mmCIF file of C-alpha atoms (C1' of nucleotides) in Angstrom:
data_model
loop_
_atom_site.group_PDB
_atom_site.id
_atom_site.type_symbol
_atom_site.label_atom_id
_atom_site.label_comp_id
_atom_site.label_asym_id
_atom_site.label_seq_id
_atom_site.Cartn_x
_atom_site.Cartn_y
_atom_site.Cartn_z
ATOM 1 C CA MET Y 1 17.248 -89.694 -75.254
ATOM 2 C CA ILE Y 2 20.041 -89.785 -77.823
ATOM 3 C CA GLU Y 3 20.283 -90.836 -81.462
ATOM 4 C CA VAL Y 4 23.158 -92.841 -82.953
ATOM 5 C CA VAL Y 5 23.848 -94.414 -86.334
ATOM 6 C CA ILE Y 6 25.021 -98.034 -86.392
ATOM 7 C CA ASP Y 7 25.411 -100.177 -89.500
ATOM 8 C CA ASN Y 8 24.989 -103.946 -89.590
ATOM 9 C CA MET Y 9 22.831 -104.198 -86.484
ATOM 10 C CA ASN Y 10 19.259 -105.479 -86.172
ATOM 11 C CA LEU Y 11 17.611 -105.411 -82.740
ATOM 12 C CA THR Y 12 14.925 -107.962 -83.527
ATOM 13 C CA GLN Y 13 17.501 -110.397 -84.858
ATOM 14 C CA ILE Y 14 19.632 -109.945 -81.739
ATOM 15 C CA ALA Y 15 16.592 -110.365 -79.488
ATOM 16 C CA THR Y 16 15.721 -113.699 -81.140
ATOM 17 C CA SER Y 17 19.272 -115.000 -81.487
ATOM 18 C CA GLY Y 18 19.208 -116.850 -78.174
ATOM 19 C CA GLN Y 19 22.114 -114.990 -76.537
ATOM 20 C CA CYS Y 20 19.983 -112.839 -74.223
ATOM 21 C CA PHE Y 21 17.109 -113.996 -72.042
ATOM 22 C CA THR Y 22 16.166 -110.625 -70.551
ATOM 23 C CA TRP Y 23 15.404 -108.438 -73.566
ATOM 24 C CA LYS Y 24 11.715 -107.478 -73.739
ATOM 25 C CA ARG Y 25 9.974 -106.041 -76.777
ATOM 26 C CA ILE Y 26 7.848 -103.218 -75.352
ATOM 27 C CA SER Y 27 5.995 -101.863 -78.399
ATOM 28 C CA ASP Y 28 4.885 -102.606 -81.956
ATOM 29 C CA LYS Y 29 7.917 -100.685 -83.160
ATOM 30 C CA PRO Y 30 11.204 -102.548 -82.753
ATOM 31 C CA THR Y 31 11.683 -101.162 -79.263
ATOM 32 C CA TYR Y 32 13.437 -103.283 -76.642
ATOM 33 C CA ALA Y 33 14.050 -102.850 -72.929
ATOM 34 C CA PHE Y 34 16.765 -104.579 -70.893
ATOM 35 C CA THR Y 35 19.446 -104.046 -68.281
ATOM 36 C CA SER Y 36 23.181 -104.514 -68.075
ATOM 37 C CA PHE Y 37 24.665 -104.641 -64.569
ATOM 38 C CA ASP Y 38 22.869 -101.662 -62.940
ATOM 39 C CA ARG Y 39 21.777 -99.781 -66.068
ATOM 40 C CA TYR Y 40 18.359 -99.867 -67.715
ATOM 41 C CA LEU Y 41 17.955 -99.059 -71.404
ATOM 42 C CA GLU Y 42 15.161 -98.692 -73.927
ATOM 43 C CA ILE Y 43 16.256 -98.676 -77.547
ATOM 44 C CA THR Y 44 14.323 -98.286 -80.800
ATOM 45 C CA GLN Y 45 15.524 -99.034 -84.312
ATOM 46 C CA SER Y 46 14.601 -97.253 -87.528
ATOM 47 C CA GLY Y 47 16.877 -98.450 -90.317
ATOM 48 C CA ASN Y 48 20.418 -97.768 -89.175
ATOM 49 C CA HIS Y 49 19.248 -95.092 -86.737
ATOM 50 C CA PHE Y 50 18.887 -96.013 -83.080
ATOM 51 C CA TYR Y 51 17.190 -94.046 -80.309
ATOM 52 C CA LEU Y 52 18.437 -94.770 -76.794
ATOM 53 C CA SER Y 53 16.979 -93.725 -73.436
ATOM 54 C CA CYS Y 54 20.346 -92.634 -72.034
ATOM 55 C CA ASP Y 55 22.712 -89.673 -72.055
ATOM 56 C CA GLU Y 56 25.927 -89.294 -74.041
ATOM 57 C CA ASP Y 57 28.077 -90.418 -71.109
ATOM 58 C CA ASP Y 58 26.276 -93.754 -70.677
ATOM 59 C CA TRP Y 59 26.387 -94.298 -74.414
ATOM 60 C CA LYS Y 60 30.177 -93.765 -74.462
ATOM 61 C CA ASN Y 61 30.935 -95.579 -71.222
ATOM 62 C CA ILE Y 62 28.446 -98.453 -71.244
ATOM 63 C CA TRP Y 63 26.248 -99.126 -74.259
ATOM 64 C CA TYR Y 64 28.844 -98.503 -76.984
ATOM 65 C CA ARG Y 65 30.793 -101.406 -75.575
ATOM 66 C CA TYR Y 66 27.689 -103.489 -74.846
ATOM 67 C CA PHE Y 67 26.669 -103.469 -78.519
ATOM 68 C CA ASP Y 68 30.199 -104.410 -79.591
ATOM 69 C CA ILE Y 69 30.436 -101.451 -81.945
ATOM 70 C CA ASP Y 70 34.212 -101.785 -82.405
ATOM 71 C CA THR Y 71 34.141 -105.341 -83.795
ATOM 72 C CA ASP Y 72 34.270 -105.472 -87.589
ATOM 73 C CA TYR Y 73 31.788 -108.103 -88.705
ATOM 74 C CA ARG Y 74 32.717 -107.645 -92.375
ATOM 75 C CA ASP Y 75 35.787 -109.826 -91.861
ATOM 76 C CA VAL Y 76 33.545 -112.750 -90.940
ATOM 77 C CA ALA Y 77 31.284 -112.025 -93.882
ATOM 78 C CA ASN Y 78 34.249 -112.070 -96.245
ATOM 79 C CA ARG Y 79 35.524 -115.369 -94.912
ATOM 80 C CA ILE Y 80 32.090 -116.902 -95.341
ATOM 81 C CA LEU Y 81 31.827 -115.498 -98.866
ATOM 82 C CA ASN Y 82 35.267 -116.834 -99.813
ATOM 83 C CA SER Y 83 34.419 -120.287 -98.511
ATOM 84 C CA GLN Y 84 31.880 -120.935 -101.321
ATOM 85 C CA ASP Y 85 29.685 -122.452 -98.601
ATOM 86 C CA THR Y 86 26.135 -121.930 -99.874
ATOM 87 C CA TYR Y 87 24.414 -123.031 -96.687
ATOM 88 C CA LEU Y 88 26.553 -120.816 -94.453
ATOM 89 C CA TYR Y 89 26.182 -117.830 -96.760
ATOM 90 C CA GLU Y 90 22.390 -118.159 -96.667
ATOM 91 C CA ALA Y 91 22.479 -118.473 -92.871
ATOM 92 C CA TYR Y 92 24.649 -115.359 -92.698
ATOM 93 C CA LYS Y 93 22.321 -113.359 -94.980
ATOM 94 C CA HIS Y 94 19.373 -114.444 -92.843
ATOM 95 C CA GLY Y 95 20.878 -113.108 -89.598
ATOM 96 C CA GLU Y 96 23.150 -110.392 -90.960
ATOM 97 C CA GLY Y 97 22.236 -107.952 -88.148
ATOM 98 C CA VAL Y 98 23.152 -110.287 -85.284
ATOM 99 C CA ARG Y 99 26.053 -109.149 -83.111
ATOM 100 C CA ILE Y 100 27.733 -110.797 -80.143
ATOM 101 C CA LEU Y 101 26.738 -108.518 -77.278
ATOM 102 C CA ARG Y 102 29.152 -107.867 -74.426
ATOM 103 C CA GLN Y 103 26.746 -108.800 -71.676
ATOM 104 C CA ASP Y 104 27.357 -108.958 -67.932
ATOM 105 C CA LEU Y 105 29.534 -111.966 -67.031
ATOM 106 C CA TRP Y 106 27.632 -112.966 -63.899
ATOM 107 C CA GLU Y 107 24.278 -112.793 -65.674
ATOM 108 C CA MET Y 108 25.649 -115.000 -68.464
ATOM 109 C CA ILE Y 109 26.967 -117.556 -65.973
ATOM 110 C CA VAL Y 110 23.624 -117.868 -64.203
ATOM 111 C CA THR Y 111 21.292 -117.695 -67.210
ATOM 112 C CA PHE Y 112 23.249 -120.239 -69.244
ATOM 113 C CA MET Y 113 23.394 -122.585 -66.251
ATOM 114 C CA ILE Y 114 19.599 -122.320 -66.230
ATOM 115 C CA SER Y 115 19.485 -122.959 -69.983
ATOM 116 C CA GLN Y 116 20.790 -126.534 -69.822
ATOM 117 C CA ASN Y 117 18.339 -129.221 -70.938
ATOM 118 C CA ASN Y 118 15.660 -126.523 -70.951
ATOM 119 C CA ASN Y 119 13.575 -124.458 -73.358
ATOM 120 C CA ILE Y 120 13.648 -120.723 -74.013
ATOM 121 C CA LYS Y 121 10.151 -120.102 -72.692
ATOM 122 C CA ARG Y 122 10.879 -121.698 -69.342
ATOM 123 C CA ILE Y 123 14.354 -120.108 -69.118
ATOM 124 C CA THR Y 124 12.799 -116.661 -69.592
ATOM 125 C CA LYS Y 125 10.126 -117.379 -67.014
ATOM 126 C CA SER Y 126 12.688 -118.538 -64.441
ATOM 127 C CA VAL Y 127 14.941 -115.507 -64.992
ATOM 128 C CA ASP Y 128 11.993 -113.074 -64.816
ATOM 129 C CA LEU Y 129 10.739 -114.576 -61.558
ATOM 130 C CA LEU Y 130 14.233 -114.638 -60.078
ATOM 131 C CA LYS Y 131 14.525 -110.890 -60.686
ATOM 132 C CA VAL Y 132 11.061 -110.234 -59.242
ATOM 133 C CA LYS Y 133 11.718 -112.294 -56.086
ATOM 134 C CA CYS Y 134 15.126 -110.715 -55.452
ATOM 135 C CA ALA Y 135 13.769 -107.226 -56.207
ATOM 136 C CA CYS Y 136 17.155 -105.614 -56.905
ATOM 137 C CA LEU Y 137 16.938 -102.202 -58.568
ATOM 138 C CA CYS Y 138 18.953 -100.413 -61.250
ATOM 139 C CA ASN Y 139 20.678 -97.095 -60.646
ATOM 140 C CA ASP Y 140 17.405 -95.418 -61.682
ATOM 141 C CA GLY Y 141 15.786 -96.881 -58.551
ATOM 142 C CA VAL Y 142 12.913 -98.173 -60.647
ATOM 143 C CA HIS Y 143 13.695 -101.113 -62.924
ATOM 144 C CA LEU Y 144 14.622 -104.608 -61.819
ATOM 145 C CA ARG Y 145 18.162 -105.757 -62.466
ATOM 146 C CA PHE Y 146 19.840 -109.145 -62.315
ATOM 147 C CA PRO Y 147 20.728 -110.305 -58.748
ATOM 148 C CA ARG Y 148 24.462 -110.456 -58.035
ATOM 149 C CA PRO Y 149 26.266 -112.804 -55.632
ATOM 150 C CA GLY Y 150 24.782 -112.324 -52.149
ATOM 151 C CA GLU Y 151 21.518 -110.962 -53.527
ATOM 152 C CA ALA Y 152 19.681 -114.232 -54.225
ATOM 153 C CA SER Y 153 18.871 -116.231 -51.085
ATOM 154 C CA GLU Y 154 18.837 -120.020 -51.061
ATOM 155 C CA ASP Y 155 15.100 -119.879 -50.317
ATOM 156 C CA ILE Y 156 14.457 -117.903 -53.486
ATOM 157 C CA LEU Y 157 16.698 -120.125 -55.618
ATOM 158 C CA ARG Y 158 14.856 -123.203 -54.319
ATOM 159 C CA ASP Y 159 11.399 -121.631 -54.699
ATOM 160 C CA GLN Y 160 9.549 -124.121 -56.893
ATOM 161 C CA THR Y 161 7.516 -121.396 -58.610
ATOM 162 C CA LEU Y 162 10.742 -120.368 -60.361
ATOM 163 C CA GLY Y 163 10.663 -123.720 -62.145
ATOM 164 C CA LEU Y 164 14.416 -124.240 -61.969
ATOM 165 C CA GLY Y 165 14.125 -127.948 -61.217
ATOM 166 C CA TYR Y 166 17.388 -129.695 -60.379
ATOM 167 C CA ARG Y 167 19.303 -126.605 -61.581
ATOM 168 C CA SER Y 168 18.530 -124.821 -58.301
ATOM 169 C CA ASP Y 169 21.240 -126.957 -56.616
ATOM 170 C CA TYR Y 170 23.785 -125.645 -59.130
ATOM 171 C CA LEU Y 171 22.655 -122.052 -58.671
ATOM 172 C CA VAL Y 172 22.807 -122.211 -54.870
ATOM 173 C CA GLU Y 173 26.384 -123.490 -55.205
ATOM 174 C CA ILE Y 174 27.539 -120.921 -57.752
ATOM 175 C CA TYR Y 175 25.977 -118.010 -55.825
ATOM 176 C CA GLU Y 176 27.756 -119.221 -52.666
ATOM 177 C CA TYR Y 177 31.026 -119.746 -54.491
ATOM 178 C CA ALA Y 178 31.036 -116.311 -56.127
ATOM 179 C CA LEU Y 179 30.227 -114.657 -52.794
ATOM 180 C CA LYS Y 180 33.022 -116.542 -51.038
ATOM 181 C CA HIS Y 181 35.504 -115.784 -53.849
ATOM 182 C CA PRO Y 182 34.983 -112.106 -54.705
ATOM 183 C CA GLU Y 183 37.978 -112.064 -57.084
ATOM 184 C CA TRP Y 184 36.690 -114.967 -59.161
ATOM 185 C CA LEU Y 185 34.769 -112.962 -61.761
ATOM 186 C CA ASP Y 186 37.564 -110.442 -62.300
ATOM 187 C CA ASN Y 187 40.104 -113.245 -62.536
ATOM 188 C CA LEU Y 188 37.980 -114.895 -65.238
ATOM 189 C CA ARG Y 189 38.003 -111.647 -67.190
ATOM 190 C CA ASP Y 190 41.814 -111.616 -67.161
ATOM 191 C CA MET Y 191 42.172 -115.180 -68.456
ATOM 192 C CA SER Y 192 42.652 -116.452 -71.992
ATOM 193 C CA TYR Y 193 39.831 -118.422 -73.613
ATOM 194 C CA ASP Y 194 41.403 -121.782 -72.725
ATOM 195 C CA GLU Y 195 42.088 -120.740 -69.133
ATOM 196 C CA ALA Y 196 38.593 -119.328 -68.616
ATOM 197 C CA TYR Y 197 37.008 -122.416 -70.180
ATOM 198 C CA SER Y 198 38.866 -124.805 -67.827
ATOM 199 C CA GLU Y 199 38.168 -122.614 -64.821
ATOM 200 C CA LEU Y 200 34.434 -122.522 -65.599
ATOM 201 C CA MET Y 201 34.384 -126.302 -66.149
ATOM 202 C CA ASN Y 202 35.518 -126.737 -62.520
ATOM 203 C CA ARG Y 203 32.146 -125.522 -61.250
ATOM 204 C CA LYS Y 204 29.304 -127.997 -60.841
ATOM 205 C CA GLY Y 205 26.532 -127.472 -63.383
ATOM 206 C CA ILE Y 206 28.846 -126.015 -66.025
ATOM 207 C CA GLY Y 207 29.756 -128.419 -68.832
ATOM 208 C CA PRO Y 208 31.344 -127.878 -72.265
ATOM 209 C CA LYS Y 209 28.329 -126.200 -73.853
ATOM 210 C CA VAL Y 210 27.538 -123.764 -71.035
ATOM 211 C CA ALA Y 211 31.238 -122.961 -70.509
ATOM 212 C CA ASN Y 212 31.516 -122.018 -74.182
ATOM 213 C CA CYS Y 213 28.367 -119.876 -74.025
ATOM 214 C CA ILE Y 214 29.801 -118.007 -71.028
ATOM 215 C CA CYS Y 215 33.136 -117.549 -72.828
ATOM 216 C CA LEU Y 216 31.383 -116.288 -75.963
ATOM 217 C CA PHE Y 217 28.640 -114.099 -74.508
ATOM 218 C CA GLY Y 218 30.089 -113.143 -71.102
ATOM 219 C CA LEU Y 219 33.813 -112.847 -71.898
ATOM 220 C CA HIS Y 220 33.660 -112.121 -75.633
ATOM 221 C CA HIS Y 221 36.035 -114.931 -76.575
ATOM 222 C CA ILE Y 222 34.765 -115.236 -80.117
ATOM 223 C CA ASP Y 223 36.844 -118.369 -80.679
ATOM 224 C CA ALA Y 224 34.300 -120.200 -78.515
ATOM 225 C CA PHE Y 225 31.905 -122.378 -80.508
ATOM 226 C CA PRO Y 226 29.119 -123.744 -78.263
ATOM 227 C CA ILE Y 227 27.737 -127.026 -79.586
ATOM 228 C CA ASP Y 228 24.147 -127.733 -78.538
ATOM 229 C CA THR Y 229 21.458 -129.965 -80.031
ATOM 230 C CA HIS Y 230 20.760 -127.525 -82.883
ATOM 231 C CA ILE Y 231 24.396 -126.978 -83.839
ATOM 232 C CA LYS Y 232 25.026 -130.712 -83.543
ATOM 233 C CA GLN Y 233 22.268 -131.323 -86.089
ATOM 234 C CA ILE Y 234 23.609 -128.626 -88.415
ATOM 235 C CA LEU Y 235 27.116 -130.069 -88.294
ATOM 236 C CA ALA Y 236 25.754 -133.552 -88.997
ATOM 237 C CA ASN Y 237 23.466 -132.431 -91.829
ATOM 238 C CA HIS Y 238 25.630 -129.866 -93.624
ATOM 239 C CA TYR Y 239 29.136 -131.013 -92.738
ATOM 240 C CA PRO Y 240 29.107 -134.841 -92.588
ATOM 241 C CA GLN Y 241 32.859 -134.858 -93.394
ATOM 242 C CA GLY Y 242 33.540 -132.376 -90.600
ATOM 243 C CA PHE Y 243 33.408 -128.590 -90.288
ATOM 244 C CA ASP Y 244 36.544 -126.631 -91.154
ATOM 245 C CA PHE Y 245 37.052 -124.734 -87.891
ATOM 246 C CA LYS Y 246 40.509 -123.566 -88.990
ATOM 247 C CA ARG Y 247 38.952 -121.476 -91.757
ATOM 248 C CA TYR Y 248 37.062 -119.473 -89.116
ATOM 249 C CA GLU Y 249 39.784 -119.228 -86.508
ATOM 250 C CA GLY Y 250 39.175 -116.159 -84.348
ATOM 251 C CA VAL Y 251 35.561 -115.678 -85.449
ATOM 252 C CA ALA Y 252 34.028 -119.153 -84.938
ATOM 253 C CA GLY Y 253 31.588 -117.889 -82.319
ATOM 254 C CA ILE Y 254 30.068 -115.415 -84.767
ATOM 255 C CA VAL Y 255 29.694 -118.174 -87.347
ATOM 256 C CA GLN Y 256 28.000 -120.278 -84.686
ATOM 257 C CA GLN Y 257 25.523 -117.444 -84.072
ATOM 258 C CA TYR Y 258 24.587 -117.237 -87.775
ATOM 259 C CA MET Y 259 24.024 -121.006 -87.820
ATOM 260 C CA PHE Y 260 21.993 -120.959 -84.632
ATOM 261 C CA TYR Y 261 19.905 -117.940 -85.606
ATOM 262 C CA ASP Y 262 19.100 -119.506 -88.966
ATOM 263 C CA LYS Y 263 18.034 -122.740 -87.291
ATOM 264 C CA ILE Y 264 15.604 -121.232 -84.782
ATOM 265 C CA ASN Y 265 14.196 -118.361 -86.874
ATOM 266 C "C1'" DT D 1 1.872 -141.273 -73.211
ATOM 267 C "C1'" DT D 2 6.179 -140.144 -74.774
ATOM 268 C "C1'" DA D 3 9.517 -136.967 -76.447
ATOM 269 C "C1'" DC D 4 11.978 -132.891 -76.394
ATOM 270 C "C1'" DA D 5 13.973 -128.530 -74.776
ATOM 271 C "C1'" DG D 6 20.576 -124.082 -76.496
ATOM 272 C "C1'" DG D 7 23.253 -130.510 -71.018
ATOM 273 C "C1'" DT D 8 25.552 -132.191 -67.039
ATOM 274 C "C1'" DC D 9 26.555 -135.523 -63.490
ATOM 275 C "C1'" DT D 10 27.276 -140.107 -61.966
ATOM 276 C "C1'" DT D 11 28.384 -144.642 -62.592
ATOM 277 C "C1'" DG D 12 30.166 -148.664 -64.951
ATOM 278 C "C1'" DT D 13 33.282 -150.557 -68.388
ATOM 279 C "C1'" DA A 1 38.441 -142.057 -72.276
ATOM 280 C "C1'" DC A 2 33.746 -143.241 -73.389
ATOM 281 C "C1'" DA A 3 28.770 -144.807 -73.096
ATOM 282 C "C1'" DA A 4 24.527 -145.128 -70.946
ATOM 283 C "C1'" DG A 5 20.881 -143.506 -67.617
ATOM 284 C "C1'" DA A 6 18.963 -140.174 -64.472
ATOM 285 C "C1'" DC A 7 17.373 -135.687 -63.839
ATOM 286 C "C1'" DC A 8 13.070 -131.000 -62.699
ATOM 287 C "C1'" DT A 9 9.435 -129.238 -65.466
ATOM 288 C "C1'" DG A 10 6.300 -127.465 -69.109
ATOM 289 C "C1'" DT A 11 4.535 -128.120 -73.611
ATOM 290 C "C1'" DA A 12 2.985 -130.571 -77.884
#
DNA sequence: TTACAGGTCTTGT
DNA sequence: ACAAGACCTGTA
């Protein structure tokens, strides 16, 4: 157990921001449990103090990066403030503690493929059951982690109790593809936003929206601006003459998160 | 019953 | 290039 101080971060806001489908609230206090690759973490918030169930090494090597501590979110706040955009400023104030986590790329690919034309409740259920059926364990030998390529059989992916529907075809394909092309994930990490976006779009079941979610949440390309039904409505309602993307060049994905959080919370 | 959920694919123009 | 229509499934 270690204690760290982090400003401008709110666990409950992150948990309900729609970027992670595997965070679980495990107590009345704002305590959340989740995994990243093979690590399991429990974290509690009290103001700007955070209590993590890990040692100093895992904090430095894994979770510091995961929580995107090095990104300065004040730059985004200033741009929003300077824009005189009342709606966007209110949205920002509402979700001020949201950060773009640096989550595991493979988990982002699979979970956002599941998310298409779907609802959060069913997405969470499918992901939970997938982890249970595959029964892969973290480095602690106790907690379930997300199944990597080769660890989810076709039978499991097609198991109707998972409720994946037609998406199971896509998942069978992507699991096969990633297993057959072991360099694919690392190559994606080395690409620019545009390159990674086009590469992801080549895979069946990944369209513009999911590709942008993977770029934003799995590769931390914060230029990516995923447009879903909610964002489409916001753009139509608040920006009928068009949204000025140029103004938010380099931070558009963070702006998108404030808009999205405000819409669903 | 119909519509909708953090869309994408296929087909027809 | 662009516009329908289909698509698994659970919930309101």
